[in-house]
Coordinates of C-alpha atoms in Angstrom, one line a residue:
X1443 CA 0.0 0.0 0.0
X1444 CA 1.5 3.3 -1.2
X1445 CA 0.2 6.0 1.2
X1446 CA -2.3 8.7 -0.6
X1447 CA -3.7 10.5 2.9
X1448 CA -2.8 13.9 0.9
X1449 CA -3.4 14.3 -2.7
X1450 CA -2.4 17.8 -3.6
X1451 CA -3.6 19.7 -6.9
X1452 CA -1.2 21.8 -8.8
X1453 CA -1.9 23.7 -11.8
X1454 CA 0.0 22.5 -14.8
X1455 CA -0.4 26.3 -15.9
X1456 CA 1.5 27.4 -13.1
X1457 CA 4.8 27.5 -12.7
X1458 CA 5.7 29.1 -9.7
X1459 CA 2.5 26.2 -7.5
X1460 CA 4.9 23.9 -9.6
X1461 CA 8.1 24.5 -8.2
X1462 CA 6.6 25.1 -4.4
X1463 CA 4.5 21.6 -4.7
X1464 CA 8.1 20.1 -4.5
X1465 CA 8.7 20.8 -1.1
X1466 CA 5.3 20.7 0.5
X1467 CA 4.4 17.0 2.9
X1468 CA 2.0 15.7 0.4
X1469 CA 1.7 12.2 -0.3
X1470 CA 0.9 12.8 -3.8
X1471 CA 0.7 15.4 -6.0
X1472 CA -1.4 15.3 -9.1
X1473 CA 0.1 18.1 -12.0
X1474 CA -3.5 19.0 -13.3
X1475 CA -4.3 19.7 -17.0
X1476 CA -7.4 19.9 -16.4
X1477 CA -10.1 22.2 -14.8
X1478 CA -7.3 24.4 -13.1
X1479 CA -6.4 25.0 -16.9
X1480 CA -8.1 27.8 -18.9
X1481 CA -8.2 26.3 -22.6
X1482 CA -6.0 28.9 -24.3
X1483 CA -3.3 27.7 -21.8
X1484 CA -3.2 23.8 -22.2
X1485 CA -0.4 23.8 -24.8
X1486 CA 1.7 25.2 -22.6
X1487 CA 0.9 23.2 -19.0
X1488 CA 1.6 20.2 -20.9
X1489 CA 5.2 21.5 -21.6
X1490 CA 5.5 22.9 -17.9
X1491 CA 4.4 19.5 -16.4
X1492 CA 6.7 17.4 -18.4
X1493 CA 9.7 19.9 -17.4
X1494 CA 8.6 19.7 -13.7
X1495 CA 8.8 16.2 -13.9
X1496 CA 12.2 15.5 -15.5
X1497 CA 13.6 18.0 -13.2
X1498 CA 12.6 16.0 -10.4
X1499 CA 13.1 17.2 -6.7
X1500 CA 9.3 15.3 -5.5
X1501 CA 11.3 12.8 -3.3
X1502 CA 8.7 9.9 -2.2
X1503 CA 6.1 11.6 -3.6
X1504 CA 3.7 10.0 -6.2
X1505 CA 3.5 11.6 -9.1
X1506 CA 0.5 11.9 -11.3
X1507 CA -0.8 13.8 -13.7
X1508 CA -4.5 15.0 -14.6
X1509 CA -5.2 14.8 -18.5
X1510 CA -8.8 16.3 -20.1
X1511 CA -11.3 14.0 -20.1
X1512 CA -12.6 11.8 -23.2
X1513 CA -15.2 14.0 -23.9
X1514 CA -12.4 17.0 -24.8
X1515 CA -10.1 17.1 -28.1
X1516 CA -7.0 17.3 -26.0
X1517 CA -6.9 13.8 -24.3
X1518 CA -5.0 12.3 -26.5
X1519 CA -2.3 14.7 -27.4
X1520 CA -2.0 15.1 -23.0
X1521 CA -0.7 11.2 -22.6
X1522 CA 1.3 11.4 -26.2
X1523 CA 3.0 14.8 -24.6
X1524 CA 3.3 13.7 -21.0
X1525 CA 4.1 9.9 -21.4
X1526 CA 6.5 10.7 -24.6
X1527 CA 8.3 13.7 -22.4
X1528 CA 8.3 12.1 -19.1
X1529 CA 6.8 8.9 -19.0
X1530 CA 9.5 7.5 -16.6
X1531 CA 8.7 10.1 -13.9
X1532 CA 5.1 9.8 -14.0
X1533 CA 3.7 7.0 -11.7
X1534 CA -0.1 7.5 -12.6
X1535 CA -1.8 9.6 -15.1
X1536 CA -5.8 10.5 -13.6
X1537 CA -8.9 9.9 -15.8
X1538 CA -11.8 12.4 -15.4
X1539 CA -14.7 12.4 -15.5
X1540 CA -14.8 8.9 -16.2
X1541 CA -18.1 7.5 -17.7
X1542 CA -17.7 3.4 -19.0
X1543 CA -14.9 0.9 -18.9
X1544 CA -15.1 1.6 -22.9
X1545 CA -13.5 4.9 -21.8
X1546 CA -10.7 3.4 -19.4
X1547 CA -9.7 1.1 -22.0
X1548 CA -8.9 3.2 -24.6
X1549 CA -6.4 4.9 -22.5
X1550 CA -4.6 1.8 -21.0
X1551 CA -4.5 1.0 -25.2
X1552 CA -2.8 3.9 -26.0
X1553 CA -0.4 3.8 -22.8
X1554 CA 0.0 0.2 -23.5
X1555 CA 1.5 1.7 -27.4
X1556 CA 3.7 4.5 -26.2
X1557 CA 5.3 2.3 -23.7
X1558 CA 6.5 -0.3 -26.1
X1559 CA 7.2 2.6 -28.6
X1560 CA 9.3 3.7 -25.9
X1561 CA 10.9 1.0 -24.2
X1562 CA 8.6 2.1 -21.0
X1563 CA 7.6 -1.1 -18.6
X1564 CA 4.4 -2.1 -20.0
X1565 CA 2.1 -1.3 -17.1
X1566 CA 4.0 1.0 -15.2
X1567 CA 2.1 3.6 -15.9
X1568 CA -0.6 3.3 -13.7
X1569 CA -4.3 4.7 -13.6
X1570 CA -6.3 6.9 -11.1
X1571 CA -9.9 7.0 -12.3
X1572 CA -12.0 10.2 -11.1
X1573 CA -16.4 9.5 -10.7
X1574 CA -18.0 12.8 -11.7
X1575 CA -21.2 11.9 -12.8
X1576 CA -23.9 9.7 -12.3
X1577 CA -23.6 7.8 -15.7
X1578 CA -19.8 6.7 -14.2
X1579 CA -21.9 6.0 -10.7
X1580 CA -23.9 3.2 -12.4
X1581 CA -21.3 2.0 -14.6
X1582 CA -18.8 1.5 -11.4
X1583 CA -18.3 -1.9 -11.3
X1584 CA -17.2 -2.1 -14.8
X1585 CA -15.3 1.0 -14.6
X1586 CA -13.2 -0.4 -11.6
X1587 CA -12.2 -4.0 -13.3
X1588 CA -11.7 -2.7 -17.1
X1589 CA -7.7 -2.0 -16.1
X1590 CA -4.8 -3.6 -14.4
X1591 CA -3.3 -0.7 -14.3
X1592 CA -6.0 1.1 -12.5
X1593 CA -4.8 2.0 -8.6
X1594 CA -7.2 3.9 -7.3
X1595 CA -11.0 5.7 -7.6
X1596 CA -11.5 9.2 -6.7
X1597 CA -15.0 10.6 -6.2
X1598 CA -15.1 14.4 -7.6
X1599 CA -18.1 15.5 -6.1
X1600 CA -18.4 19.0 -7.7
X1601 CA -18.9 17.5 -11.0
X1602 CA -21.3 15.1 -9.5
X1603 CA -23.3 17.8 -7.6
X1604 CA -23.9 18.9 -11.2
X1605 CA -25.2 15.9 -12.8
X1606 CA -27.6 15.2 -10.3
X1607 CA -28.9 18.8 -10.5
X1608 CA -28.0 19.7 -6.7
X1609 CA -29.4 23.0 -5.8
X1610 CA -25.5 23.9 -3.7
X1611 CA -23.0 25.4 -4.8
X1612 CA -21.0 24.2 -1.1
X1613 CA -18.6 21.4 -2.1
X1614 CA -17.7 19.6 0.4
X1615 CA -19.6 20.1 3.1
X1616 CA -23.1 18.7 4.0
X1617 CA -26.3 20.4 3.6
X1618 CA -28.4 22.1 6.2
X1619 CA -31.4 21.4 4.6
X1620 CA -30.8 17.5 4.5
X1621 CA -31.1 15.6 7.4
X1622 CA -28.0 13.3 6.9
X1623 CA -24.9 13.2 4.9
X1624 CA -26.0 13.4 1.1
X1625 CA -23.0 12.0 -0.3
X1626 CA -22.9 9.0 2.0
X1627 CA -24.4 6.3 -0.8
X1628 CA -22.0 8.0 -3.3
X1629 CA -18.7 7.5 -1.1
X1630 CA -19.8 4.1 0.1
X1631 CA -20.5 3.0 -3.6
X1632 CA -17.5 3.8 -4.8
X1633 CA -15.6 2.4 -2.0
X1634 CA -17.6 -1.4 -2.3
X1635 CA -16.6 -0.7 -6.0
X1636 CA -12.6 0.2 -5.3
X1637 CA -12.5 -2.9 -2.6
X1638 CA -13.9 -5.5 -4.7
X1639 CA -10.8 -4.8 -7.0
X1640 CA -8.1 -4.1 -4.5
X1641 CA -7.7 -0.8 -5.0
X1642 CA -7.4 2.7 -3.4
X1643 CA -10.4 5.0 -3.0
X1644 CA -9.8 8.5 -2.4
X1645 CA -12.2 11.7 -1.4
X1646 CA -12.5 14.9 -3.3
X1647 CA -11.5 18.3 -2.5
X1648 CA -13.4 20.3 -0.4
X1649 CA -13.3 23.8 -2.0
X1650 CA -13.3 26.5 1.1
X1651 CA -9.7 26.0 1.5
X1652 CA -9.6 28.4 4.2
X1653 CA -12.0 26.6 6.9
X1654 CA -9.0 23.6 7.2
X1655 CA -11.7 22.9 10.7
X1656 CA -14.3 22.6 7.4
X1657 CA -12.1 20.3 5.9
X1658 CA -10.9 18.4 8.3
X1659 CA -14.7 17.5 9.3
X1660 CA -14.8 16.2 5.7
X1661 CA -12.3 13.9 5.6
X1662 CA -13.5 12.6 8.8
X1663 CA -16.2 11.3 7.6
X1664 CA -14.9 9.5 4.8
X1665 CA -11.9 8.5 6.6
X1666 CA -14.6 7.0 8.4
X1667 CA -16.4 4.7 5.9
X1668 CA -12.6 3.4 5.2
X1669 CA -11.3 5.9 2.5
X1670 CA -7.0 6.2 2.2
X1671 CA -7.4 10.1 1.3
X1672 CA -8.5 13.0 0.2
X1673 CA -7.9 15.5 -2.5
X1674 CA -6.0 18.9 -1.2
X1675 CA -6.2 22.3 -3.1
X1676 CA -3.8 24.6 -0.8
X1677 CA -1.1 23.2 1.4
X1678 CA -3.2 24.6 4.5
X1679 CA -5.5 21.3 4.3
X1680 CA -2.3 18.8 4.1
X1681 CA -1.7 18.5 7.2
X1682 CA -5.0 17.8 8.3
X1683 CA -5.2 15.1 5.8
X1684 CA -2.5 13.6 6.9
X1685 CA -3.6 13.0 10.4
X1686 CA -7.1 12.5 9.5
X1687 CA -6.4 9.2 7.3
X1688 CA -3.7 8.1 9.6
X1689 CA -4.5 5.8 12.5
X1690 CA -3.5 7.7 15.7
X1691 CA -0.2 5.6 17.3
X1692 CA -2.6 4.2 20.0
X1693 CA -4.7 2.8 17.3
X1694 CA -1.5 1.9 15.6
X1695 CA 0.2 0.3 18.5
X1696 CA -2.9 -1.7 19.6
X1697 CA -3.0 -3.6 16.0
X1698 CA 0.5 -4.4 15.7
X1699 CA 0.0 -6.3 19.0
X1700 CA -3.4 -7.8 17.9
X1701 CA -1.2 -9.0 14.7
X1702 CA 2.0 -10.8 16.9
X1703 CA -0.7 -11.9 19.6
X1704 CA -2.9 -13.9 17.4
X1705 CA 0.0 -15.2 15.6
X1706 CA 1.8 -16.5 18.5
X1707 CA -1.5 -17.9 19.7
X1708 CA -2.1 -20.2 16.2
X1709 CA 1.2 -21.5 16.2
X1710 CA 2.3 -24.5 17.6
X1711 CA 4.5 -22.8 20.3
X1712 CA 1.1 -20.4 21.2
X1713 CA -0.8 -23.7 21.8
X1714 CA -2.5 -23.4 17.9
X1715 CA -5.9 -21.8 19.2
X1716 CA -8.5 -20.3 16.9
X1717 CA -9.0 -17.2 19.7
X1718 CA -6.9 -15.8 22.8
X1719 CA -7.1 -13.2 25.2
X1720 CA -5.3 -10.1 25.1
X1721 CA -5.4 -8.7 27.8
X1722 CA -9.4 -8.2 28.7
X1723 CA -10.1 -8.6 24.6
X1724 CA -10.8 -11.7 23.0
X1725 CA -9.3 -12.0 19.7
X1726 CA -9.5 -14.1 16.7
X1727 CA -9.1 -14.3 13.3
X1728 CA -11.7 -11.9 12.4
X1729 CA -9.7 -9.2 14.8
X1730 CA -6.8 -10.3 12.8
X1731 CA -8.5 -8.9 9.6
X1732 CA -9.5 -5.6 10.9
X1733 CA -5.8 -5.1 12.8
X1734 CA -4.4 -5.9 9.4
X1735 CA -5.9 -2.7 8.1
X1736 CA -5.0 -0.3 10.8
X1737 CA -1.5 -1.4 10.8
X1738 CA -0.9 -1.5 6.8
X1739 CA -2.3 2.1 7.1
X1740 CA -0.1 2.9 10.2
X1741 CA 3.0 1.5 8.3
X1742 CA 2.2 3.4 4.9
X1743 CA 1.8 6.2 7.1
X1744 CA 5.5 5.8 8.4
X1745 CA 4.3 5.5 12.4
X1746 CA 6.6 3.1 14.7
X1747 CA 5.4 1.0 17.2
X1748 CA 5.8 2.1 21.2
X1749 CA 5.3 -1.8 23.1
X1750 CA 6.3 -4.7 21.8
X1751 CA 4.6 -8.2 22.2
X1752 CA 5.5 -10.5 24.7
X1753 CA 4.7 -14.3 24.3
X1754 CA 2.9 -15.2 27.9
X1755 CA 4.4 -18.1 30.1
X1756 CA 4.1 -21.2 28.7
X1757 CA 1.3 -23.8 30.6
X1758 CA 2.3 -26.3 32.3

């Protein structure tokens, strides 16, 4: 698991976000040519993304870029120009506004091409698929298993909002006028969807990117369903993201015991039982499976452990 908690956007048309984006704490950044591009200005993004990729300086970060979506005439020419330029600096390249698998396999096609054209691994390239309407809602399931390559699912919810005819123009955070969280179905959709397939699923941005307390309670609840992260727009929300989608080190802590615990307790040396005590907890094999998860997130979040197990006395 390759930590996303923080997935910052940074205009491809901007130069001077480019070069700061290198030394923010982001887990990702994502060089967008997309809708923080004005049309008379996507020529040049491509060339300034490809530059601030082969300059490098982005340490561990993972790199990905946002092309146009399908529906645009400057798709195509954004993975020739990108992959072509910099294809061995680009981990993932992000699908908008994704709408059938029909649409997802055309680009692993043509990544698929330039990669033997160029020598690239075939594959490496991997592919982060954004659900903006509700015709990519219904067609999820397809969506999610029509690439290897695909890592991860992002929900873009401004986009959405718009296909469903929402009367808000507040993205991000819920509705006073609904008695509940309107996007729950959406996120928990998507994230059945990005499970089934073993991949990712990631939040969208929430656009007030000077209520980080706004934000914050955003990623909360998704963080809450399961979600790894959640798209940033201004290095004031990274930090929150970062802790939000992290366990805390108790949590953290607490797993990694559950994990040595129950695997002392199976083996033959542990006595080979199905469920043990730890502590005044009973744990089995289904604890196992939900410790698994908060330590894989712990450990892709770079936390370190504060106790470590120890075996009880053997029984007489």
């Amino acid at each position: 698991m390759r930590a996303r908690r923080s997935c910052l956007a940074v205009p491809g048309s901007n130069t001077r976000m480019l070069d700061k984006a290198r030394t923010l704490p982001a887990d990702q950044v994502f060089l967008d040519l997309e809708d923080a591009v004005a049309p008379l200005a996507k020529e040049a993004a491509r060339g300034n993304v490809v530059a601030a990729l082969r300059e490098g300086g982005w340490d561990d970060k993972i790199r990905t870029v946002r092309v146009n979506d399908l529906s645009t005439p400057w798709t195509y020419r954004d993975v020739i120009s990108v992959v072509e330029g910099a294809g061995e600096h680009v981990d993932c390249l992000v699908l908008p506004k994704v709408r059938d698998a029909a649409q997802v396999i055309f680009v692993d096609t043509l990544l698929t091409q330039i990669e033997k054209t160029l020598g690239l691994p075939i594959g490496g390239i991997g592919l982060e698929l954004q659900i903006e309407t509700a015709r990519g809602l219904v067609e999820i399931d397809a969506i999610a298993a029509a690439s290897p390559r695909t890592e991860t699912l992002v929900f873009g919810p401004a986009d959405f909002m718009a296909s469903l005819n929402m009367p808000s123009l507040a993205v991000g955070e819920l509705n006073p006028d609904y008695p509940g969280d309107p996007f729950h179905y959406v996120l928990m959709r998507l994230l059945v969807a990005a499970r089934s397939h073993d991949l990712q699923a990631i939040d969208g941005p929430h656009l007030q990117i000077r209520d980080v307390a706004g934000f914050a309670a955003s990623a909360r609840r998704s963080a809450a369903l399961g979600y790894d992260g959640k798209w940033v727009l201004h290095p004031d929300q990274i930090e929150a993201a970062n802790e939000v989608y992290s366990p805390t080190p108790q949590a953290y802590d607490r797993a990694e015991l559950i994990l040595d615990a129950y695997e002392h307790a199976t083996s033959e040396a542990g006595g080979a039982t199905g469920a043990v005590m730890l502590g005044d907890e009973m744990i089995d094999e289904a604890s196992r499976k939900l410790a698994q998860v908060i330590a894989a997130k712990g450990r892709a979040a770079g936390l370190t452990r504060a106790t470590e197990f120890t075996p009880p006395p053997a029984r007489a």
